[in-house]
CSV table of C-alpha atoms in Angstrom, one decimal:
chain,number,residue,atom,x,y,z
L,18,MET,CA,33.0,-26.1,-21.6
L,19,PRO,CA,35.1,-26.1,-18.5
L,20,GLN,CA,33.1,-24.6,-15.8
L,21,ILE,CA,35.3,-21.5,-14.4
L,22,ALA,CA,35.4,-21.0,-10.4
L,23,ASP,CA,33.4,-18.2,-9.4
L,24,ARG,CA,36.3,-16.6,-7.6
L,25,LEU,CA,38.1,-15.9,-10.8
L,26,SER,CA,35.1,-13.3,-11.7
L,27,ARG,CA,36.5,-11.4,-8.6
L,28,ILE,CA,40.0,-10.5,-10.3
L,29,LYS,CA,41.7,-9.2,-13.2
L,30,PRO,CA,45.1,-10.2,-14.9
L,31,SER,CA,48.1,-8.4,-14.2
L,32,PRO,CA,47.9,-4.9,-16.0
L,33,THR,CA,51.9,-4.5,-15.7
L,34,ILE,CA,52.1,-7.7,-17.3
L,35,ALA,CA,49.6,-6.9,-19.9
L,36,VAL,CA,51.7,-4.0,-20.8
L,37,SER,CA,54.7,-5.8,-21.5
L,38,THR,CA,52.9,-8.5,-23.5
L,39,LYS,CA,51.5,-5.7,-25.8
L,40,ALA,CA,54.9,-4.1,-26.1
L,41,ARG,CA,56.3,-7.3,-27.2
L,42,GLU,CA,53.7,-8.2,-29.7
L,43,LEU,CA,54.0,-4.9,-31.3
L,44,LYS,CA,57.5,-5.2,-31.5
L,45,ALA,CA,56.9,-8.4,-33.2
L,46,ALA,CA,54.8,-7.1,-35.8
L,47,GLY,CA,57.4,-4.6,-36.8
L,48,ARG,CA,56.3,-1.4,-34.6
L,49,ASP,CA,58.9,0.7,-33.1
L,50,VAL,CA,57.7,0.8,-29.5
L,51,ILE,CA,59.9,1.6,-26.3
L,52,GLY,CA,58.3,-0.6,-23.4
L,53,LEU,CA,58.5,1.0,-20.2
L,54,GLY,CA,56.3,-1.2,-18.3
L,55,ALA,CA,58.6,-3.8,-17.1
L,56,GLY,CA,59.7,-4.0,-13.4
L,57,GLU,CA,63.1,-5.7,-13.5
L,58,PRO,CA,66.5,-4.3,-13.8
L,59,ASP,CA,68.4,-4.3,-17.0
L,60,PHE,CA,71.7,-5.3,-15.6
L,61,GLU,CA,72.9,-9.2,-15.6
L,62,THR,CA,72.8,-11.2,-12.8
L,63,PRO,CA,76.2,-10.9,-11.3
L,64,ASP,CA,79.0,-13.6,-12.2
L,65,ASN,CA,79.6,-14.6,-9.0
L,66,ILE,CA,76.0,-15.7,-8.5
L,67,LYS,CA,75.7,-17.4,-12.0
L,68,ALA,CA,78.6,-19.5,-10.9
L,69,ALA,CA,77.2,-20.6,-7.7
L,70,ALA,CA,74.1,-22.2,-9.6
L,71,ILE,CA,76.5,-23.5,-12.1
L,72,THR,CA,78.5,-25.1,-9.1
L,73,ALA,CA,75.0,-26.5,-7.7
L,74,ILE,CA,74.1,-28.0,-10.9
L,75,ASN,CA,77.6,-29.9,-11.5
L,76,GLY,CA,77.6,-30.9,-7.8
L,77,GLY,CA,74.0,-32.7,-8.1
L,78,ASP,CA,71.8,-30.1,-6.3
L,79,THR,CA,69.1,-30.9,-8.6
L,80,ARG,CA,66.7,-32.6,-6.2
L,81,TYR,CA,63.7,-31.8,-4.0
L,82,THR,CA,64.7,-29.5,-1.3
L,83,ALA,CA,62.6,-28.9,1.8
L,84,VAL,CA,59.3,-27.2,1.0
L,85,ASP,CA,59.9,-23.8,2.2
L,86,GLY,CA,63.5,-23.3,1.8
L,87,THR,CA,67.1,-25.3,2.0
L,88,PRO,CA,68.8,-24.9,5.7
L,89,GLU,CA,71.4,-23.4,3.9
L,90,LEU,CA,69.3,-20.4,2.5
L,91,LYS,CA,67.4,-20.1,5.5
L,92,ALA,CA,70.7,-19.3,7.6
L,93,ALA,CA,71.7,-16.8,4.9
L,94,ILE,CA,68.7,-15.2,5.2
L,95,CYS,CA,68.8,-14.9,8.9
L,96,GLU,CA,72.5,-13.4,8.3
L,97,LYS,CA,70.7,-10.9,6.1
L,98,PHE,CA,68.2,-9.9,8.3
L,99,LYS,CA,70.4,-9.3,11.1
L,100,ARG,CA,73.2,-7.6,9.1
L,101,ASP,CA,71.0,-5.0,7.3
L,102,ASN,CA,68.0,-4.4,9.6
L,103,GLY,CA,68.8,-5.7,13.1
L,104,LEU,CA,66.2,-8.2,13.1
L,105,GLU,CA,66.7,-11.5,15.0
L,106,TYR,CA,65.1,-14.5,13.0
L,107,THR,CA,65.8,-18.3,13.7
L,108,PRO,CA,65.8,-20.6,10.5
L,109,ASP,CA,62.0,-21.8,11.9
L,110,GLN,CA,61.2,-18.3,11.2
L,111,ILE,CA,61.9,-18.1,8.0
L,112,THR,CA,59.9,-19.1,4.6
L,113,VAL,CA,61.4,-19.4,1.0
L,114,GLY,CA,58.8,-19.0,-1.9
L,115,THR,CA,58.7,-19.1,-5.8
L,116,GLY,CA,59.3,-15.3,-5.7
L,117,GLY,CA,57.8,-12.7,-3.5
L,118,LYS,CA,54.4,-12.8,-5.0
L,119,GLN,CA,54.3,-16.7,-3.4
L,120,ILE,CA,55.3,-15.4,-0.3
L,121,LEU,CA,52.2,-12.7,-0.1
L,122,TYR,CA,49.8,-14.9,-1.6
L,123,ASN,CA,50.7,-17.8,0.9
L,124,ALA,CA,50.3,-15.3,3.8
L,125,PHE,CA,46.9,-14.2,2.6
L,126,MET,CA,45.8,-17.6,2.1
L,127,ALA,CA,47.0,-18.8,5.7
L,128,THR,CA,45.4,-16.1,7.6
L,129,LEU,CA,42.1,-14.8,6.2
L,130,ASN,CA,38.6,-15.6,6.5
L,131,PRO,CA,35.8,-14.1,4.4
L,132,GLY,CA,35.0,-10.5,5.3
L,133,ASP,CA,38.6,-9.8,6.6
L,134,GLU,CA,40.0,-6.6,5.4
L,135,VAL,CA,43.4,-5.5,4.3
L,136,ILE,CA,44.5,-1.9,4.3
L,137,ILE,CA,46.3,-1.1,1.2
L,138,PRO,CA,48.0,2.4,0.6
L,139,ALA,CA,47.2,3.3,-3.0
L,140,PRO,CA,48.8,3.7,-5.2
L,141,PHE,CA,49.9,0.2,-4.8
L,142,TRP,CA,51.2,-2.9,-6.7
L,143,VAL,CA,48.6,-4.0,-8.8
L,144,SER,CA,48.7,-7.5,-7.5
L,145,TYR,CA,48.0,-6.8,-3.9
L,146,PRO,CA,44.3,-6.4,-4.1
L,147,ASP,CA,43.6,-9.4,-6.4
L,148,MET,CA,45.5,-11.5,-3.9
L,149,VAL,CA,43.5,-10.4,-0.9
L,150,LEU,CA,40.2,-11.3,-3.2
L,151,LEU,CA,41.5,-14.8,-4.2
L,152,ALA,CA,41.7,-15.4,-0.2
L,153,ASP,CA,38.2,-14.1,0.4
L,154,GLY,CA,39.5,-11.2,2.0
L,155,GLU,CA,38.2,-7.6,1.3
L,156,PRO,CA,41.2,-5.1,0.1
L,157,VAL,CA,40.8,-1.6,1.7
L,158,ALA,CA,42.5,1.1,-0.5
L,159,VAL,CA,43.7,4.2,1.5
L,160,PRO,CA,44.7,6.9,-1.4
L,161,CYS,CA,48.0,8.6,-0.7
L,162,MET,CA,48.4,12.0,-2.4
L,163,GLN,CA,51.1,13.3,-4.2
L,164,SER,CA,51.2,16.5,-2.0
L,165,ASN,CA,52.4,13.7,0.6
L,166,GLY,CA,55.0,11.8,-1.4
L,167,PHE,CA,52.4,9.1,-2.0
L,168,LYS,CA,53.0,7.9,1.7
L,169,LEU,CA,50.3,7.0,4.1
L,170,GLN,CA,49.6,9.3,6.7
L,171,ALA,CA,49.1,8.1,10.0
L,172,GLU,CA,45.9,9.5,10.8
L,173,ASP,CA,44.4,8.0,7.4
L,174,LEU,CA,45.9,4.6,8.6
L,175,GLU,CA,44.1,5.1,11.9
L,176,GLU,CA,40.8,5.9,10.4
L,177,ALA,CA,40.7,2.9,7.8
L,178,ILE,CA,41.3,0.3,11.0
L,179,THR,CA,38.0,-1.6,12.0
L,180,ASP,CA,37.4,-4.6,14.0
L,181,LYS,CA,37.7,-6.5,10.6
L,182,THR,CA,41.3,-5.4,9.6
L,183,ARG,CA,43.6,-8.1,9.5
L,184,TRP,CA,46.8,-6.9,7.8
L,185,VAL,CA,48.4,-3.4,6.7
L,186,ILE,CA,50.7,-3.7,3.7
L,187,LEU,CA,53.5,-1.1,3.8
L,188,ASN,CA,55.8,-1.3,0.8
L,189,SER,CA,58.8,1.0,0.9
L,190,PRO,CA,60.4,1.7,-1.7
L,191,SER,CA,57.1,1.5,-3.2
L,192,ASN,CA,55.8,0.2,-6.5
L,193,PRO,CA,54.7,2.0,-8.4
L,194,THR,CA,55.9,5.3,-6.9
L,195,GLY,CA,59.4,4.8,-5.6
L,196,ALA,CA,58.6,6.6,-2.5
L,197,ALA,CA,60.4,5.4,0.4
L,198,TYR,CA,59.4,6.1,4.3
L,199,SER,CA,62.2,7.7,6.6
L,200,TYR,CA,62.7,6.6,10.1
L,201,ASP,CA,60.1,9.4,11.4
L,202,GLU,CA,57.4,8.6,8.9
L,203,MET,CA,57.5,5.0,9.5
L,204,LYS,CA,57.3,5.9,13.2
L,205,ALA,CA,54.4,7.6,12.9
L,206,LEU,CA,52.7,4.5,11.5
L,207,THR,CA,53.6,1.9,13.6
L,208,ASP,CA,52.7,4.3,16.5
L,209,VAL,CA,49.3,3.9,15.4
L,210,LEU,CA,49.5,0.0,14.6
L,211,LYS,CA,51.1,-0.2,18.5
L,212,LYS,CA,47.6,0.5,19.6
L,213,TYR,CA,45.9,-2.2,17.6
L,214,GLU,CA,46.9,-5.7,18.6
L,215,HIS,CA,44.5,-7.6,16.1
L,216,VAL,CA,46.4,-6.0,13.1
L,217,MET,CA,49.2,-7.8,11.5
L,218,VAL,CA,51.9,-5.8,9.4
L,219,LEU,CA,52.9,-7.0,6.0
L,220,THR,CA,55.9,-5.3,4.8
L,221,ASP,CA,57.1,-5.8,1.5
L,222,ASP,CA,60.8,-4.7,1.2
L,223,MET,CA,61.4,-5.9,-2.0
L,224,TYR,CA,63.5,-2.8,-3.3
L,225,GLU,CA,65.0,-2.0,0.0
L,226,LYS,CA,68.5,-1.6,-1.2
L,227,LEU,CA,67.5,0.5,-4.2
L,228,VAL,CA,67.5,3.9,-2.6
L,229,TYR,CA,69.3,7.0,-3.4
L,230,ASP,CA,70.6,10.5,-2.0
L,231,GLY,CA,71.8,8.9,1.0
L,232,PHE,CA,68.4,7.8,1.9
L,233,GLU,CA,68.5,5.4,5.0
L,234,TYR,CA,66.4,2.6,4.7
L,235,VAL,CA,64.3,1.2,7.8
L,236,THR,CA,61.7,-1.6,8.1
L,237,PRO,CA,58.6,-1.5,10.4
L,238,ALA,CA,59.6,-4.1,12.8
L,239,GLN,CA,63.3,-2.4,13.2
L,240,VAL,CA,61.7,1.0,14.1
L,241,GLU,CA,59.0,-0.7,16.5
L,242,PRO,CA,60.3,-3.6,18.2
L,243,SER,CA,57.2,-4.4,19.8
L,244,LEU,CA,55.7,-5.1,16.3
L,245,TYR,CA,58.1,-7.8,15.7
L,246,ASP,CA,55.6,-10.6,16.6
L,247,ARG,CA,52.9,-9.5,14.4
L,248,THR,CA,55.1,-8.4,11.5
L,249,LEU,CA,55.8,-10.7,8.2
L,250,THR,CA,58.8,-8.9,6.9
L,251,MET,CA,59.1,-9.9,3.1
L,252,ASN,CA,61.9,-9.3,0.9
L,253,GLY,CA,63.5,-11.3,-2.4
L,254,VAL,CA,66.7,-11.4,-4.7
L,255,SER,CA,64.6,-10.0,-7.7
L,256,LYS,CA,65.3,-6.3,-7.7
L,257,ALA,CA,68.8,-5.6,-5.9
L,258,TYR,CA,70.6,-8.8,-7.3
L,259,CYS,CA,69.1,-8.6,-10.6
L,260,MET,CA,67.6,-12.1,-10.3
L,261,THR,CA,63.9,-11.8,-11.8
L,262,GLY,CA,63.7,-14.9,-13.5
L,263,TRP,CA,65.5,-17.0,-10.7
L,264,ARG,CA,62.0,-16.5,-8.8
L,265,ILE,CA,63.4,-16.5,-5.4
L,266,GLY,CA,61.3,-14.4,-2.4
L,267,TYR,CA,61.5,-15.0,1.4
L,268,ALA,CA,60.3,-13.7,4.7
L,269,GLY,CA,60.7,-13.7,8.3
L,270,GLY,CA,57.7,-13.8,10.8
L,271,PRO,CA,56.2,-15.6,13.6
L,272,VAL,CA,56.7,-19.3,13.7
L,273,ALA,CA,53.1,-20.4,13.8
L,274,LEU,CA,52.5,-17.9,10.6
L,275,ILE,CA,55.4,-19.2,8.9
L,276,LYS,CA,54.2,-23.0,9.5
L,277,ALA,CA,50.6,-22.3,8.3
L,278,MET,CA,52.3,-21.0,4.9
L,279,ALA,CA,54.5,-23.9,4.6
L,280,LYS,CA,51.5,-25.9,4.7
L,281,ILE,CA,50.0,-24.0,1.8
L,282,GLN,CA,53.0,-24.1,-0.2
L,283,SER,CA,53.3,-28.0,0.6
L,284,GLN,CA,49.9,-28.4,-1.3
L,285,SER,CA,50.6,-25.9,-4.3
L,286,THR,CA,54.1,-25.4,-5.5
L,287,SER,CA,56.1,-27.4,-2.9
L,288,ASN,CA,60.0,-26.1,-2.7
L,289,PRO,CA,61.4,-23.5,-5.0
L,290,CYS,CA,64.0,-24.5,-7.5
L,291,SER,CA,67.1,-25.9,-5.7
L,292,ILE,CA,69.4,-24.2,-8.1
L,293,SER,CA,67.9,-20.7,-7.5
L,294,GLN,CA,68.2,-21.3,-3.9
L,295,ALA,CA,71.8,-22.0,-4.4
L,296,ALA,CA,72.6,-19.1,-6.3
L,297,SER,CA,70.5,-16.9,-3.6
L,298,VAL,CA,72.9,-18.1,-0.9
L,299,GLU,CA,75.8,-16.6,-2.8
L,300,ALA,CA,73.7,-13.4,-3.5
L,301,LEU,CA,73.2,-12.8,0.1
L,302,ARG,CA,76.6,-13.8,1.1
L,303,GLY,CA,78.7,-12.9,-1.5
L,304,ASP,CA,80.1,-9.5,-2.8
L,305,GLN,CA,77.6,-6.6,-2.3
L,306,GLY,CA,79.5,-3.9,-4.3
L,307,PHE,CA,77.7,-4.0,-7.6
L,308,ILE,CA,74.5,-2.7,-5.9
L,309,ALA,CA,76.0,0.7,-5.2
L,310,ARG,CA,77.4,0.6,-8.5
L,311,HIS,CA,73.9,-0.1,-10.2
L,312,ASN,CA,72.4,2.3,-7.9
L,313,ASP,CA,74.5,5.4,-9.3
L,314,VAL,CA,73.2,4.3,-12.6
L,315,PHE,CA,69.7,4.0,-11.6
L,316,LYS,CA,69.8,7.8,-9.6
L,317,ALA,CA,71.1,9.3,-12.6
L,318,ARG,CA,68.3,7.4,-14.9
L,319,ARG,CA,66.0,9.0,-12.2
L,320,ASP,CA,67.1,12.5,-12.5
L,321,MET,CA,67.0,12.5,-16.1
L,322,VAL,CA,63.4,10.9,-16.6
L,323,VAL,CA,62.3,13.3,-13.7
L,324,ASP,CA,63.5,16.5,-15.2
L,325,MET,CA,62.7,15.3,-19.0
L,326,LEU,CA,58.9,14.5,-17.8
L,327,ASN,CA,58.7,17.9,-16.0
L,328,ASP,CA,59.5,19.6,-19.4
L,329,CYS,CA,56.5,17.8,-20.8
L,330,PRO,CA,53.5,20.2,-21.3
L,331,GLY,CA,50.8,18.8,-18.9
L,332,ILE,CA,52.9,16.5,-16.7
L,333,ASN,CA,54.1,16.7,-13.4
L,334,CYS,CA,56.8,14.4,-12.0
L,335,SER,CA,57.6,13.9,-8.4
L,336,LYS,CA,61.4,12.7,-7.7
L,337,PRO,CA,61.0,9.4,-5.6
L,338,GLU,CA,63.3,8.3,-3.0
L,339,GLY,CA,63.9,4.8,-4.5
L,340,ALA,CA,63.4,1.8,-6.6
L,341,PHE,CA,63.3,2.1,-10.4
L,342,TYR,CA,59.9,3.7,-11.1
L,343,VAL,CA,58.4,7.3,-11.7
L,344,TYR,CA,54.9,8.1,-11.2
L,345,PRO,CA,54.1,11.3,-13.0
L,346,SER,CA,50.5,13.4,-13.0
L,347,CYS,CA,49.0,13.6,-16.4
L,348,GLU,CA,46.3,15.6,-15.0
L,349,GLY,CA,47.3,18.6,-17.5
L,350,ALA,CA,46.5,16.2,-20.6
L,351,ILE,CA,43.0,15.3,-19.0
L,352,GLY,CA,40.3,17.2,-21.1
L,353,LYS,CA,42.6,18.1,-24.3
L,354,SER,CA,42.2,16.2,-27.8
L,355,THR,CA,44.7,14.2,-29.9
L,356,PRO,CA,45.5,15.4,-33.4
L,357,GLU,CA,42.9,12.9,-34.6
L,358,GLY,CA,40.3,14.5,-32.4
L,359,LYS,CA,39.9,11.8,-29.6
L,360,GLN,CA,39.6,13.5,-26.2
L,361,ILE,CA,41.7,12.3,-23.6
L,362,SER,CA,39.3,11.6,-20.7
L,363,SER,CA,41.6,9.6,-18.2
L,364,ASP,CA,45.3,8.2,-17.5
L,365,GLU,CA,44.1,4.9,-19.5
L,366,ASP,CA,43.6,7.0,-22.7
L,367,PHE,CA,46.8,9.1,-22.0
L,368,VAL,CA,49.0,5.6,-22.0
L,369,THR,CA,46.9,4.4,-24.9
L,370,TYR,CA,47.6,7.6,-26.9
L,371,LEU,CA,51.2,7.3,-26.0
L,372,LEU,CA,51.5,3.8,-27.2
L,373,GLU,CA,49.5,4.4,-30.5
L,374,SER,CA,51.2,8.0,-31.3
L,375,VAL,CA,54.7,7.6,-30.3
L,376,GLY,CA,55.2,4.0,-29.6
L,377,VAL,CA,55.7,4.5,-25.8
L,378,ALA,CA,54.3,1.7,-23.5
L,379,ALA,CA,53.7,2.7,-20.0
L,380,VAL,CA,51.3,1.8,-17.3
L,381,GLN,CA,48.0,3.5,-16.5
L,382,GLY,CA,47.5,4.8,-12.8
L,383,ASN,CA,44.0,3.3,-12.3
L,384,ALA,CA,45.8,-0.2,-12.6
L,385,PHE,CA,47.6,0.9,-9.6
L,386,GLY,CA,44.8,2.6,-7.7
L,387,LEU,CA,45.4,6.2,-8.3
L,388,SER,CA,44.6,8.5,-11.2
L,389,PRO,CA,45.3,10.5,-13.4
L,390,TYR,CA,48.9,9.1,-13.4
L,391,PHE,CA,51.1,6.8,-15.1
L,392,ARG,CA,54.0,4.5,-14.2
L,393,ILE,CA,57.2,4.5,-16.1
L,394,SER,CA,60.0,2.0,-15.2
L,395,TYR,CA,63.6,3.6,-15.8
L,396,ALA,CA,65.4,0.1,-15.6
L,397,THR,CA,66.1,0.2,-19.3
L,398,SER,CA,69.1,1.8,-20.9
L,399,THR,CA,69.8,5.5,-20.7
L,400,GLU,CA,69.9,6.1,-24.3
L,401,THR,CA,66.4,4.6,-24.4
L,402,LEU,CA,64.8,6.3,-21.8
L,403,LYS,CA,66.0,9.6,-23.4
L,404,GLU,CA,64.3,8.7,-26.4
L,405,ALA,CA,61.1,7.6,-25.0
L,406,CYS,CA,61.0,11.0,-22.9
L,407,GLU,CA,61.6,12.8,-26.2
L,408,ARG,CA,58.6,11.0,-27.6
L,409,ILE,CA,56.3,11.6,-24.7
L,410,LYS,CA,57.3,15.3,-25.0
L,411,LYS,CA,56.3,15.6,-28.7
L,412,ALA,CA,53.0,13.8,-27.8
L,413,CYS,CA,52.1,16.0,-25.0
L,414,GLU,CA,53.2,19.0,-27.4
L,415,ALA,CA,50.7,17.7,-30.0
L,416,LEU,CA,47.6,17.6,-27.7
L,417,LYS,CA,45.1,20.6,-28.2
């Protein structure tokens, strides 16, 4: 038997991937299951981006690249940061990884020592705490209540900061809630962070372009320029450009941090796929018009899902500013019993009931650090979402 490293005992497999896997297995076994666990757009990668990849293949762009990104892609990323966020970066301040997850992992591995703390607003993307644990850090979850729009409050941030705090993670719009910080809300947080020079800011902007109702997006270093030298601004092409499988994430930050992250990457994966990098150059520099068209569809789906879920007994669903998730409360179902007599004692019981009774696969709130909620991704067809919500209502009405 192989001996497994002790560090693995501190972490768990991704719950969101587990739900998607379970839904696929049930479908393969002939069950009628609607999977609402996957966090990826159902739109195809735009044709101009595909064409750029084909051109790169035909042009022989199939060899190793620089460890943390080609000069062309780094230049395009610099242009993007200046155009969209008013942030000036030079290529030596840019890193490119195999998805946003690698960027975050590299940052933690490059900076955390045993006992260092990372403040993580909850609910959070499921991978944040486990990546911190793998890097010997200590995740510090700060609950963000639905009454505050699932957003971190300045007083709660200040209370959580200690001498051991190394990073604060800010994710806007959020996975799993879709909550996004306005300028004033972000300014309240950056005003706190200005006072603590030992704390770095890791901002996960992956859903930046997926905002609705005229919401104006801001990122921390844009709101408070004095934080620029201690902020890692992370983004990627997965969500807005429908390129989840292409696996390209990127970030801008202090040169010393970027070099340290490149050192980690040089001894792990080395460079991201050369073809994916060429396609990402086109994504960032090419036509952006499809994003607004996609957002119109996402907004309509969001509105429908929120309305239908709020019509379900025991469910209370807020309307988020962005991303393609909703994070409804199932508190009204807790304590009730299924038609088979099983009591619903937690959000995990509730999503299990949905899967078993009506074939809807969602993700329980305790996976994201805040219960009793569940996450639904509305990045699937409108017809499928309508059917899923009708099934959820049926399941809720059957509870006693």
